[in-house]
mmCIF file of C-alpha atoms and ligand atoms in Angstrom:
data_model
loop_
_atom_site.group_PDB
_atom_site.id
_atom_site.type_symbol
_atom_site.label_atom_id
_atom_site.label_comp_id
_atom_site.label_asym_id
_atom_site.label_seq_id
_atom_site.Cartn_x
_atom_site.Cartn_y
_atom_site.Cartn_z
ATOM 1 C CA UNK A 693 -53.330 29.763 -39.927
ATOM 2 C CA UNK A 694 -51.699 27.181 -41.480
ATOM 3 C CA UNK A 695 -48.357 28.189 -40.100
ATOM 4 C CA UNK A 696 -47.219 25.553 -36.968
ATOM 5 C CA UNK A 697 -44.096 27.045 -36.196
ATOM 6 C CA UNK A 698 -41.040 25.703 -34.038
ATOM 7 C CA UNK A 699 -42.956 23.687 -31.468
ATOM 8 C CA UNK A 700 -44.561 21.781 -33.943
ATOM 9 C CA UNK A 701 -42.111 21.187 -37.391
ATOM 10 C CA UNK A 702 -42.905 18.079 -38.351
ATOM 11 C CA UNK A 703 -40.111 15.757 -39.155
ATOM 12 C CA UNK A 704 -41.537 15.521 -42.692
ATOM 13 C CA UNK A 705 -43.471 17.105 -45.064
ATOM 14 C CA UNK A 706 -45.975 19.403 -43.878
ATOM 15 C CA UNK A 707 -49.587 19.441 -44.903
ATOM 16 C CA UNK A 708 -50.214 21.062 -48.323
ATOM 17 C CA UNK A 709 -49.943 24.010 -47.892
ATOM 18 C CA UNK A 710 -51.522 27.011 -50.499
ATOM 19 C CA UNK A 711 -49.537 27.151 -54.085
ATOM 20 C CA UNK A 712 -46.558 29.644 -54.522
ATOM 21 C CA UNK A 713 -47.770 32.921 -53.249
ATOM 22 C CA UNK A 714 -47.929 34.970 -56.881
ATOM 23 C CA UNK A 715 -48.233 38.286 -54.634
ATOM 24 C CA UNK A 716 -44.841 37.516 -53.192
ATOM 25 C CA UNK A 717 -42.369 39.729 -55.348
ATOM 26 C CA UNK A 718 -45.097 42.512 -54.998
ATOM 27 C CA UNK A 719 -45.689 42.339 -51.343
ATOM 28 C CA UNK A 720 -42.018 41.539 -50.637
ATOM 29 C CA UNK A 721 -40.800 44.957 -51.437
ATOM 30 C CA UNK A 722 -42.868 47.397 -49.780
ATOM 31 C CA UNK A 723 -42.909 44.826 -47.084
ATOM 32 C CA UNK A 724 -39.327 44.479 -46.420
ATOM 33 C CA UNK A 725 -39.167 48.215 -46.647
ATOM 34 C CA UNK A 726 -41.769 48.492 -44.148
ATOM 35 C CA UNK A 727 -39.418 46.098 -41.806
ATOM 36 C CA UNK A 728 -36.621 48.118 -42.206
ATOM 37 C CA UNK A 729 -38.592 51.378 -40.948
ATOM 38 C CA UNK A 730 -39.954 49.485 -37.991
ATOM 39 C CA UNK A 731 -36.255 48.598 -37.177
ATOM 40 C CA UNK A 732 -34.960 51.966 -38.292
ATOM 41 C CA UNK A 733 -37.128 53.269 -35.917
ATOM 42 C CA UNK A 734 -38.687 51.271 -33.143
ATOM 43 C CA UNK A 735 -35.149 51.697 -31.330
ATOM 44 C CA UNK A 736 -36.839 51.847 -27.991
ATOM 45 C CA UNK A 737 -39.194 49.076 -28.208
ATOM 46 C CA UNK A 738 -42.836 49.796 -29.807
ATOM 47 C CA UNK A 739 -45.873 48.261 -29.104
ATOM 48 C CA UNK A 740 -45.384 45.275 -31.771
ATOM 49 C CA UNK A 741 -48.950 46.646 -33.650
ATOM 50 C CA UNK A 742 -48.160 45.450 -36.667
ATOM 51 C CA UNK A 743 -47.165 41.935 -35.432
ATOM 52 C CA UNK A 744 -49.230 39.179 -36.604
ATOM 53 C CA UNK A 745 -50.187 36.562 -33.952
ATOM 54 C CA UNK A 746 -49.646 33.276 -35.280
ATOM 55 C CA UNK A 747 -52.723 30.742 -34.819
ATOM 56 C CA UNK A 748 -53.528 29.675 -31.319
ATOM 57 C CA UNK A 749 -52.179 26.699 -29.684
ATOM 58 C CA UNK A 750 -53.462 23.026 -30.723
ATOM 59 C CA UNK A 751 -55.754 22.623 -27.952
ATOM 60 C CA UNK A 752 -53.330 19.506 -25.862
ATOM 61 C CA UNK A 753 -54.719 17.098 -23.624
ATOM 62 C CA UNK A 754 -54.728 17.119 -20.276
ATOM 63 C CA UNK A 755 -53.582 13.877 -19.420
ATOM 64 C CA UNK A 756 -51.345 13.458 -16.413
ATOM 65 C CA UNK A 757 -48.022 13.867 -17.216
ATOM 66 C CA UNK A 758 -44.893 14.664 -14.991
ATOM 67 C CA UNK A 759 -43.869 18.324 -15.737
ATOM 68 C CA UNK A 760 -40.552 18.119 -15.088
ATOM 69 C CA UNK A 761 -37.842 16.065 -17.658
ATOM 70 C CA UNK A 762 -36.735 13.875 -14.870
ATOM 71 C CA UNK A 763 -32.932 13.462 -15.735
ATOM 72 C CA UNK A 764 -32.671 15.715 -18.505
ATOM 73 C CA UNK A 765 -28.774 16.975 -18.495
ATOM 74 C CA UNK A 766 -29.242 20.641 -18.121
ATOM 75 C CA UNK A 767 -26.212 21.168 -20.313
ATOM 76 C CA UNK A 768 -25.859 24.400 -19.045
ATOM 77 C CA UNK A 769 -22.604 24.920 -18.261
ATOM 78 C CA UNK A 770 -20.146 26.055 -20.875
ATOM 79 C CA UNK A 771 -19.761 23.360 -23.346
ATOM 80 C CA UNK A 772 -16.521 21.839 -24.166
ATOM 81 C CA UNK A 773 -14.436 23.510 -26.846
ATOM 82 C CA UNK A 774 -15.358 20.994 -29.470
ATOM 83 C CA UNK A 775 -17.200 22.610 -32.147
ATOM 84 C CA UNK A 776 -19.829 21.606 -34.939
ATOM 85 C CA UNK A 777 -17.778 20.624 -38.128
ATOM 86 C CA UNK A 778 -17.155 23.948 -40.100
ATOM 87 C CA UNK A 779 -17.338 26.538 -37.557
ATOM 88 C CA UNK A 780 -14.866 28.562 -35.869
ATOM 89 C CA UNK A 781 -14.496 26.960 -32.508
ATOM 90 C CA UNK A 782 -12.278 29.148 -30.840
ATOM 91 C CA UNK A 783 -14.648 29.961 -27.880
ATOM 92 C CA UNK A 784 -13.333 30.904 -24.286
ATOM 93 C CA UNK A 785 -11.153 33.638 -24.980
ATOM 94 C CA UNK A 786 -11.038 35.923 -21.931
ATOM 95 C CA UNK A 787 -14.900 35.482 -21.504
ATOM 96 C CA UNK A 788 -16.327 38.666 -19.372
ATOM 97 C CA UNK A 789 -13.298 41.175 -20.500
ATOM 98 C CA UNK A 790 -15.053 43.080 -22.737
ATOM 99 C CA UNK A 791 -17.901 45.401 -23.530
ATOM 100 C CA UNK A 792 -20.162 42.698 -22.427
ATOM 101 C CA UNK A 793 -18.503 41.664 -19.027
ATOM 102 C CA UNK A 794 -20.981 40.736 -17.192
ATOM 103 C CA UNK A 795 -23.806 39.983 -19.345
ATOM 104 C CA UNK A 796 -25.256 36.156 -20.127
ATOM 105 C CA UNK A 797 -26.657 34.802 -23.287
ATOM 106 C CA UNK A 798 -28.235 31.917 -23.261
ATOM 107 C CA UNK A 799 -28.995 30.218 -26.784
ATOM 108 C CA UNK A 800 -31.115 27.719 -27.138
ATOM 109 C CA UNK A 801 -30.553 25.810 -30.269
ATOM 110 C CA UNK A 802 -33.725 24.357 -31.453
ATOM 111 C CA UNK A 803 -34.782 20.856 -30.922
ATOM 112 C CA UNK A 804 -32.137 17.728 -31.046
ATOM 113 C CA UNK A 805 -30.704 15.182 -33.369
ATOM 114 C CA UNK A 806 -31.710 12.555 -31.177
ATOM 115 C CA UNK A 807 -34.978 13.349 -30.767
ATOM 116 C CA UNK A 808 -35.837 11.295 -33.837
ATOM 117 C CA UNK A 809 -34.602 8.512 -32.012
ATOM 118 C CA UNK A 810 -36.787 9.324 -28.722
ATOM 119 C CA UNK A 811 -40.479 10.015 -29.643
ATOM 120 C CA UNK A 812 -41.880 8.897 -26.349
ATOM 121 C CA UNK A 813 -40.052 11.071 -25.072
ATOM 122 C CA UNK A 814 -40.802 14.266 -26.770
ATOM 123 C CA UNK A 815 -43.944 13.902 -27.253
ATOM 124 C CA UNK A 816 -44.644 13.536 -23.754
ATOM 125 C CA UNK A 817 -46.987 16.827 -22.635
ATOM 126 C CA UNK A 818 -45.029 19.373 -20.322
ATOM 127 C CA UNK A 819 -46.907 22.128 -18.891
ATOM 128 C CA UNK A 820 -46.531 25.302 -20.474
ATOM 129 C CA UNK A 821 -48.245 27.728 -18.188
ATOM 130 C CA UNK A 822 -50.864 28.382 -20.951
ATOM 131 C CA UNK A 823 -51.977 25.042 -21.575
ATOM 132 C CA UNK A 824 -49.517 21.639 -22.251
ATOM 133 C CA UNK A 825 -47.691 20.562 -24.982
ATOM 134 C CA UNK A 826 -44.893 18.190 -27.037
ATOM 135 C CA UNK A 827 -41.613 18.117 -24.599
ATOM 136 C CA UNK A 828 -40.382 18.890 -27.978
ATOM 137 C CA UNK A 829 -40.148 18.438 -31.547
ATOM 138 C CA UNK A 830 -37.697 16.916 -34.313
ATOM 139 C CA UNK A 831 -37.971 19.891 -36.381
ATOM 140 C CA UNK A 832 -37.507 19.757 -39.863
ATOM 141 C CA UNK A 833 -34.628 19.266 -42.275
ATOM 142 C CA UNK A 834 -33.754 20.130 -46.012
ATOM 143 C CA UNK A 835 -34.890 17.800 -48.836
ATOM 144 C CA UNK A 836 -31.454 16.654 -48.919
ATOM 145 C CA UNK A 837 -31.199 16.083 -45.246
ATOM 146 C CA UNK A 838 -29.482 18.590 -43.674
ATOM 147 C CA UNK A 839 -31.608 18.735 -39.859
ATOM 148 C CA UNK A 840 -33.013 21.721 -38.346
ATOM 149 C CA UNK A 841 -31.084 20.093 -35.564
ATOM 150 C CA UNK A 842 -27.699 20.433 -37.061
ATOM 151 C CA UNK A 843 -28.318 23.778 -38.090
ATOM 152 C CA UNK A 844 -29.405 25.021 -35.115
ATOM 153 C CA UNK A 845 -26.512 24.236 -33.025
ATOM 154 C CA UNK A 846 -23.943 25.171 -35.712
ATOM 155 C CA UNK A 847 -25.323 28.626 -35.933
ATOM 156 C CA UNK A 848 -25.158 28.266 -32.064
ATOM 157 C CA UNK A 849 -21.386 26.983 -31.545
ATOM 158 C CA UNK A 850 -20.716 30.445 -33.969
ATOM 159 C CA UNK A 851 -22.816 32.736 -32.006
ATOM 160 C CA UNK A 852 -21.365 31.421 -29.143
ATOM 161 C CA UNK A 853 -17.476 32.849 -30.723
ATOM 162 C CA UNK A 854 -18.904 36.298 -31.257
ATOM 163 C CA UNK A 855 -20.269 36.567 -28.224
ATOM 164 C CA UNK A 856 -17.290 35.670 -26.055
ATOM 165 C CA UNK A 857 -15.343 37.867 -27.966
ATOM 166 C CA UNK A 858 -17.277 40.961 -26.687
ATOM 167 C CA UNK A 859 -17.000 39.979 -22.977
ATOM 168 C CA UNK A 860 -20.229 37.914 -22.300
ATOM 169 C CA UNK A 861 -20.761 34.973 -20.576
ATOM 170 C CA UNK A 862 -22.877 32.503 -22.744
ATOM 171 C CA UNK A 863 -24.358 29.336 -22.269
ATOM 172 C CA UNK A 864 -26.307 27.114 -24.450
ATOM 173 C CA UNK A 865 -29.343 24.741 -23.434
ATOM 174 C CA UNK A 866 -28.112 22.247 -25.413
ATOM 175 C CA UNK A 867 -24.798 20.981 -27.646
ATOM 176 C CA UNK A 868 -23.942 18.321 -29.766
ATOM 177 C CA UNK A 869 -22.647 15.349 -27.420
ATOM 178 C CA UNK A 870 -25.660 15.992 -24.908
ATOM 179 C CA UNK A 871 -28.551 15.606 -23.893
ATOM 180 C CA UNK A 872 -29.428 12.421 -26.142
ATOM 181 C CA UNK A 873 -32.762 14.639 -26.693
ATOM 182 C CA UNK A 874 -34.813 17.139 -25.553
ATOM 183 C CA UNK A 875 -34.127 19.185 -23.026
ATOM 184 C CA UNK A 876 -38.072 19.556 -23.306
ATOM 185 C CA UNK A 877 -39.454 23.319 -23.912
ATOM 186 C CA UNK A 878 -39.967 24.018 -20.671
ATOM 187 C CA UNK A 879 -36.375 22.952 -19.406
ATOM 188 C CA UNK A 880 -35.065 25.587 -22.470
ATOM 189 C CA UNK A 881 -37.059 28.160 -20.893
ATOM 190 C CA UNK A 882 -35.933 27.803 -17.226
ATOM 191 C CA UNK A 883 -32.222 27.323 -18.351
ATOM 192 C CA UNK A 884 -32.408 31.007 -19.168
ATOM 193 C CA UNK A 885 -34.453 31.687 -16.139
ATOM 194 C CA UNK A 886 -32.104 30.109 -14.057
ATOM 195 C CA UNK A 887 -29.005 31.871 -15.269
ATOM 196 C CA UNK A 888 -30.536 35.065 -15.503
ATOM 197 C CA UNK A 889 -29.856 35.497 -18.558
ATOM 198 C CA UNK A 890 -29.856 39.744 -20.072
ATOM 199 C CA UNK A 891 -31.239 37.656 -23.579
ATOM 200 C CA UNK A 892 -31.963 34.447 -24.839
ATOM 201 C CA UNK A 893 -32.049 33.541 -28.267
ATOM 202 C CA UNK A 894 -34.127 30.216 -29.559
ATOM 203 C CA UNK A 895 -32.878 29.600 -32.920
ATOM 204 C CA UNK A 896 -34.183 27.544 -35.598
ATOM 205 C CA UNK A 897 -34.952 27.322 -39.492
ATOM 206 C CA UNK A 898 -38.443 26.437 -40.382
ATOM 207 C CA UNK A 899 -39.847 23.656 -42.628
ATOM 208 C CA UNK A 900 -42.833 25.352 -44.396
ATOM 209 C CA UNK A 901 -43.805 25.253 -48.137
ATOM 210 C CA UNK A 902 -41.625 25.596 -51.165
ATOM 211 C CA UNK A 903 -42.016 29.028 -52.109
ATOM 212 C CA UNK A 904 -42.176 30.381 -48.671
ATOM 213 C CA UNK A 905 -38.932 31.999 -48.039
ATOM 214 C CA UNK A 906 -37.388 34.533 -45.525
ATOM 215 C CA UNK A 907 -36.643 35.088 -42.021
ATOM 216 C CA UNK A 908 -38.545 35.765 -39.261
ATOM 217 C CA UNK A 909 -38.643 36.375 -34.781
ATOM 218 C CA UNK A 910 -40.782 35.267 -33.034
ATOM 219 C CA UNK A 911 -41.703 37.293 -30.388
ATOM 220 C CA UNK A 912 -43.454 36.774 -26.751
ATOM 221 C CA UNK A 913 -47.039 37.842 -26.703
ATOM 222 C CA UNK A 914 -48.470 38.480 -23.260
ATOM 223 C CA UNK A 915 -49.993 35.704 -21.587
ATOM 224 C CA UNK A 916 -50.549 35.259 -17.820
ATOM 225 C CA UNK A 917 -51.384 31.628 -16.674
ATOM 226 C CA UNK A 918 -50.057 28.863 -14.716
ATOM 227 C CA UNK A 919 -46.302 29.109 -14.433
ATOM 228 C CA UNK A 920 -46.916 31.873 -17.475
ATOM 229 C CA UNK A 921 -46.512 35.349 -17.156
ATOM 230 C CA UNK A 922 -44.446 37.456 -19.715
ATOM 231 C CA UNK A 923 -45.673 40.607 -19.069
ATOM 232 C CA UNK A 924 -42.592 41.909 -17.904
ATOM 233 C CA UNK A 925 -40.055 40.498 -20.973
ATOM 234 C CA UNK A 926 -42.964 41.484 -23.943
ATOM 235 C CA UNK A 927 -41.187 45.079 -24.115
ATOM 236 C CA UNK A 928 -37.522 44.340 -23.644
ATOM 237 C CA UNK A 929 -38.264 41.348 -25.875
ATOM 238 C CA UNK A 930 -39.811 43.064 -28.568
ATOM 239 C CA UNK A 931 -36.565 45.389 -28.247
ATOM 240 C CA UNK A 932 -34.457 42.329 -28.428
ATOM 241 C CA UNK A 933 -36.278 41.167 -31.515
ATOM 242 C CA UNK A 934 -36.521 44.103 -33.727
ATOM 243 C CA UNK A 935 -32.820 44.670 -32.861
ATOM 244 C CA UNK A 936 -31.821 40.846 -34.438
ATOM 245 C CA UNK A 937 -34.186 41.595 -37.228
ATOM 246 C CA UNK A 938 -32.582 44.259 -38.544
ATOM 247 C CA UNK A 939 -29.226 43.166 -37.952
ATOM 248 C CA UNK A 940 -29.881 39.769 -39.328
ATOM 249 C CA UNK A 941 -31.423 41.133 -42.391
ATOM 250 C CA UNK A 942 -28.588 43.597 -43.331
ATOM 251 C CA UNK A 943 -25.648 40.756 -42.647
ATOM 252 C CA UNK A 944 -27.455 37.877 -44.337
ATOM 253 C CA UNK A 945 -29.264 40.106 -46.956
ATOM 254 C CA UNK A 946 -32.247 37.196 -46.160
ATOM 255 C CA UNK A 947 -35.914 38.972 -46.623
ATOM 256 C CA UNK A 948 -38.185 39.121 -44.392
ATOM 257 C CA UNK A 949 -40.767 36.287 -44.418
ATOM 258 C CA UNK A 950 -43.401 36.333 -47.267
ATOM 259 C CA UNK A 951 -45.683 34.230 -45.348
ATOM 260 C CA UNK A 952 -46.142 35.148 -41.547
ATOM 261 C CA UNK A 953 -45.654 38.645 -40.514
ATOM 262 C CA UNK A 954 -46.522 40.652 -42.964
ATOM 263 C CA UNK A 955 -43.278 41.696 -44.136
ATOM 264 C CA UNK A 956 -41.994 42.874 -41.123
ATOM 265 C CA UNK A 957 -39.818 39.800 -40.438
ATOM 266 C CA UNK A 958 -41.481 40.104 -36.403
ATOM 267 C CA UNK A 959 -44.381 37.825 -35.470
ATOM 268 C CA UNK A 960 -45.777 37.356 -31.933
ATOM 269 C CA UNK A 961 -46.766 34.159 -30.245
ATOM 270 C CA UNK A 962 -48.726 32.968 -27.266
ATOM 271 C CA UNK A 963 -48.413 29.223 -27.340
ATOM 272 C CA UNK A 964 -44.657 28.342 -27.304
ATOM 273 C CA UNK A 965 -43.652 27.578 -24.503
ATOM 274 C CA UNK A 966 -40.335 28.362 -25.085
ATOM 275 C CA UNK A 967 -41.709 32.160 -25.022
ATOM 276 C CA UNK A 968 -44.118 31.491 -22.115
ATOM 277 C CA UNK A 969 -42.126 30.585 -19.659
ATOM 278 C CA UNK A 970 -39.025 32.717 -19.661
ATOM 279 C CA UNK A 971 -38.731 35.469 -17.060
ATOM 280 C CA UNK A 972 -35.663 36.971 -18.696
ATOM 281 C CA UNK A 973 -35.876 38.920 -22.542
ATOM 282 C CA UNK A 974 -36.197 36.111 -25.430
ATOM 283 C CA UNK A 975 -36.969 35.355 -29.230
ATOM 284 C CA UNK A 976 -36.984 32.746 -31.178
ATOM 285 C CA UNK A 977 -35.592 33.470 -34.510
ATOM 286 C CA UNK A 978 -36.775 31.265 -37.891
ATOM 287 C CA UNK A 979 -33.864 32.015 -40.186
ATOM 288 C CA UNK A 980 -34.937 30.524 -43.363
ATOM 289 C CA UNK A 981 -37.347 27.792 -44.851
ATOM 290 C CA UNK A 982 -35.215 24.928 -45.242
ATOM 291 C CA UNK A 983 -38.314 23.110 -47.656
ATOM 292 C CA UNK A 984 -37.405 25.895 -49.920
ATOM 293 C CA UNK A 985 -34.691 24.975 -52.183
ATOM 294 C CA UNK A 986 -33.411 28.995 -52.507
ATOM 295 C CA UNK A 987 -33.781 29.235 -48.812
ATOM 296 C CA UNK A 988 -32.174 25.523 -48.169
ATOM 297 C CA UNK A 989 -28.881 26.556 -50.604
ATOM 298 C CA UNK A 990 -28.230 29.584 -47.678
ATOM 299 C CA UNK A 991 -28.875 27.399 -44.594
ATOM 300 C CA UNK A 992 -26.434 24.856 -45.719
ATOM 301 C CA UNK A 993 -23.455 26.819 -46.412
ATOM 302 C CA UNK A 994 -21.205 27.599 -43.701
ATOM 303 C CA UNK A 995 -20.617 30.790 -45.030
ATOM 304 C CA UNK A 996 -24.060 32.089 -44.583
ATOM 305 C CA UNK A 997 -24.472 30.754 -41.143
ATOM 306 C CA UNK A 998 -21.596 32.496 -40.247
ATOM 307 C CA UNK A 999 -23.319 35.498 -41.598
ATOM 308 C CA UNK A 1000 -26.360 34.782 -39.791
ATOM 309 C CA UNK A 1001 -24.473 34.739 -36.342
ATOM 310 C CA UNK A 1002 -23.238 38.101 -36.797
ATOM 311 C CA UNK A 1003 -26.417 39.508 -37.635
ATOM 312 C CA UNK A 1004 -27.593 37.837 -34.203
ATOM 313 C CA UNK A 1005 -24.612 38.603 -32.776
ATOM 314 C CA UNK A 1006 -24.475 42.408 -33.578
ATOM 315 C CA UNK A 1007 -28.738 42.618 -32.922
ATOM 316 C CA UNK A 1008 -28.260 41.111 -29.006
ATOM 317 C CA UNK A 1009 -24.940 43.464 -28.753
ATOM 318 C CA UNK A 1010 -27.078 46.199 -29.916
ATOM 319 C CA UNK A 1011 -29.568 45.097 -27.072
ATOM 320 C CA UNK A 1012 -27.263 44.486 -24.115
ATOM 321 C CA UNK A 1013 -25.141 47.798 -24.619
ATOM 322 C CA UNK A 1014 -28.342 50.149 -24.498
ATOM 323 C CA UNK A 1015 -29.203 49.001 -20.875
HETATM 324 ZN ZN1 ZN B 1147 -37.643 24.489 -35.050
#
């Protein structure tokens, strides 16, 4: 498929890409109804049947490469109050007293804004269990500049608020004064890992054709290799998932994506290794197409990325409460 995803969003343009899909509008509807039956319904956790599986991993070289991001800053320890221009910023109240005492989130906001300044860095191969890949990526931006990047960690800093404010204990993988890049994909994984994280949530925004527009998460297909095995997190994750699809559609009103998973807004993935490595329940979530100026007008407001944490927020509070 011609769909990369968030391990590989160029810092441009993509290839071309198929025209405007003229079957959108029809397939959108029954499509998005669809989605909203799978998450009126799954509940429990299904068996993901009518996920797509994106295109296999690039096959990556093998060329010797440390694994480990020797002096990457973990970041994982609460970041400092400061808070991405625009959003609320009034994290640490009374962490762990309320319905989610106890729990941790980690969120791992997709790739870094320094990252354009440190290729040789990212693009240095880290093992992914599966096979090896970029460290990481620049990810994309709007045409008028706004970066994946920035996006990412805003939606993150307000995610972060809501979270807190139900009792849970939340840490991100990266924020906005450090690391100067990275951490690589594997270091995002084991950050949840390491703090045992109940969920994890990777976010990002994709940078796909005009025309393509809608949300979608990305869920953890079952691989078992090398330092990979998600065999245990494919059911709570697909749980996890449907639960921030449905809750991110009805707060942000955003579709499900018209051109991965088949209007369900859920697609499953084997060669991110974001996905492969974790040991605890995670997504990644692709909230909108920022090369699609419709898409790009919601992404940039404030006001809709405020909407789009609460639909996380409410979907991973809907997760952690059942168990
Ligand atoms: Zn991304």
């Amino acid at each position: 498929m011609s769909y990369t995803g968030p391990d590989f969003d160029p810092p441009q343009q993509r290839r071309p890409r198929r025209g405007p899909l003229t079957v959108a509008l029809a397939a959108l509807v029954p499509g998005a109804l669809l989605g909203w039956m799978v998450y009126e319904a799954v509940g429990g956790g299904g068996t993901g049947g009518a996920d797509r599986t994106a295109s296999a991993a690039p096959t990556a070289g093998t060329s010797a490469a440390p694994s480990a991001p020797a002096g990457t800053p973990a970041a994982s320890a609460a970041p400092p109050g400061a808070s991405a221009s625009g959003s609320p910023g009034d994290d640490g109240k009374e962490p762990g007293s309320g319905p989610l005492k106890g729990k941790v989130v980690v969120i791992d906001p997709g790739h870094n804004p320094g990252n354009f300044r440190h290729t040789a860095e990212i693009n240095r191969q880290v093992d992914i269990g599966t096979n090896r890949k970029e460290c990481d990526t620049t990810g994309t931006s709007t045409n008028d500049g706004y970066t994946e990047a920035e996006f990412t960690v805003d939606v993150a800093h307000r995610l972060r608020t809501l979270l807190e404010k139900q009792g849970a204990t939340v840490k991100l993988t990266r924020d906005g004064d450090s690391p100067a890049w990275g951490p690589c994909v594997d270091e995002r994984a084991r950050i949840g890992n390491t703090a045992r994280a109940d969920a994890a949530v990777s976010i990002h925004a994709d940078g796909s054709a005009p025309g393509d527009r809608g949300f979608h998460v990305i869920l953890p297909g079952s691989v078992h290799a090398g330092a990979a095995d998600t065999r245990a997190i494919v059911g709570p994750s697909h749980d996890l998932g449907v639960r921030i699809a449905g809750n991110f559609l009805r707060e942000t009103g955003e579709p499900p994506s018209n051109y991965v998973g088949g209007g369900t807004g859920l697609v499953t993935r084997t060669d991110l290794g974001g996905l492969n490595l974790s040991t605890v329940p995670k997504v990644f979530i692709e909230c909108g197409n920022m090369r699609d100026s419709k898409d790009a007008a919601l992404l940039t407001s404030g006001a809709w990325r405020q909407k789009a944490a609460q639909g996380l927020s409410e979907g991973i509070v809907s997760f952690l409460r059942q168990s």
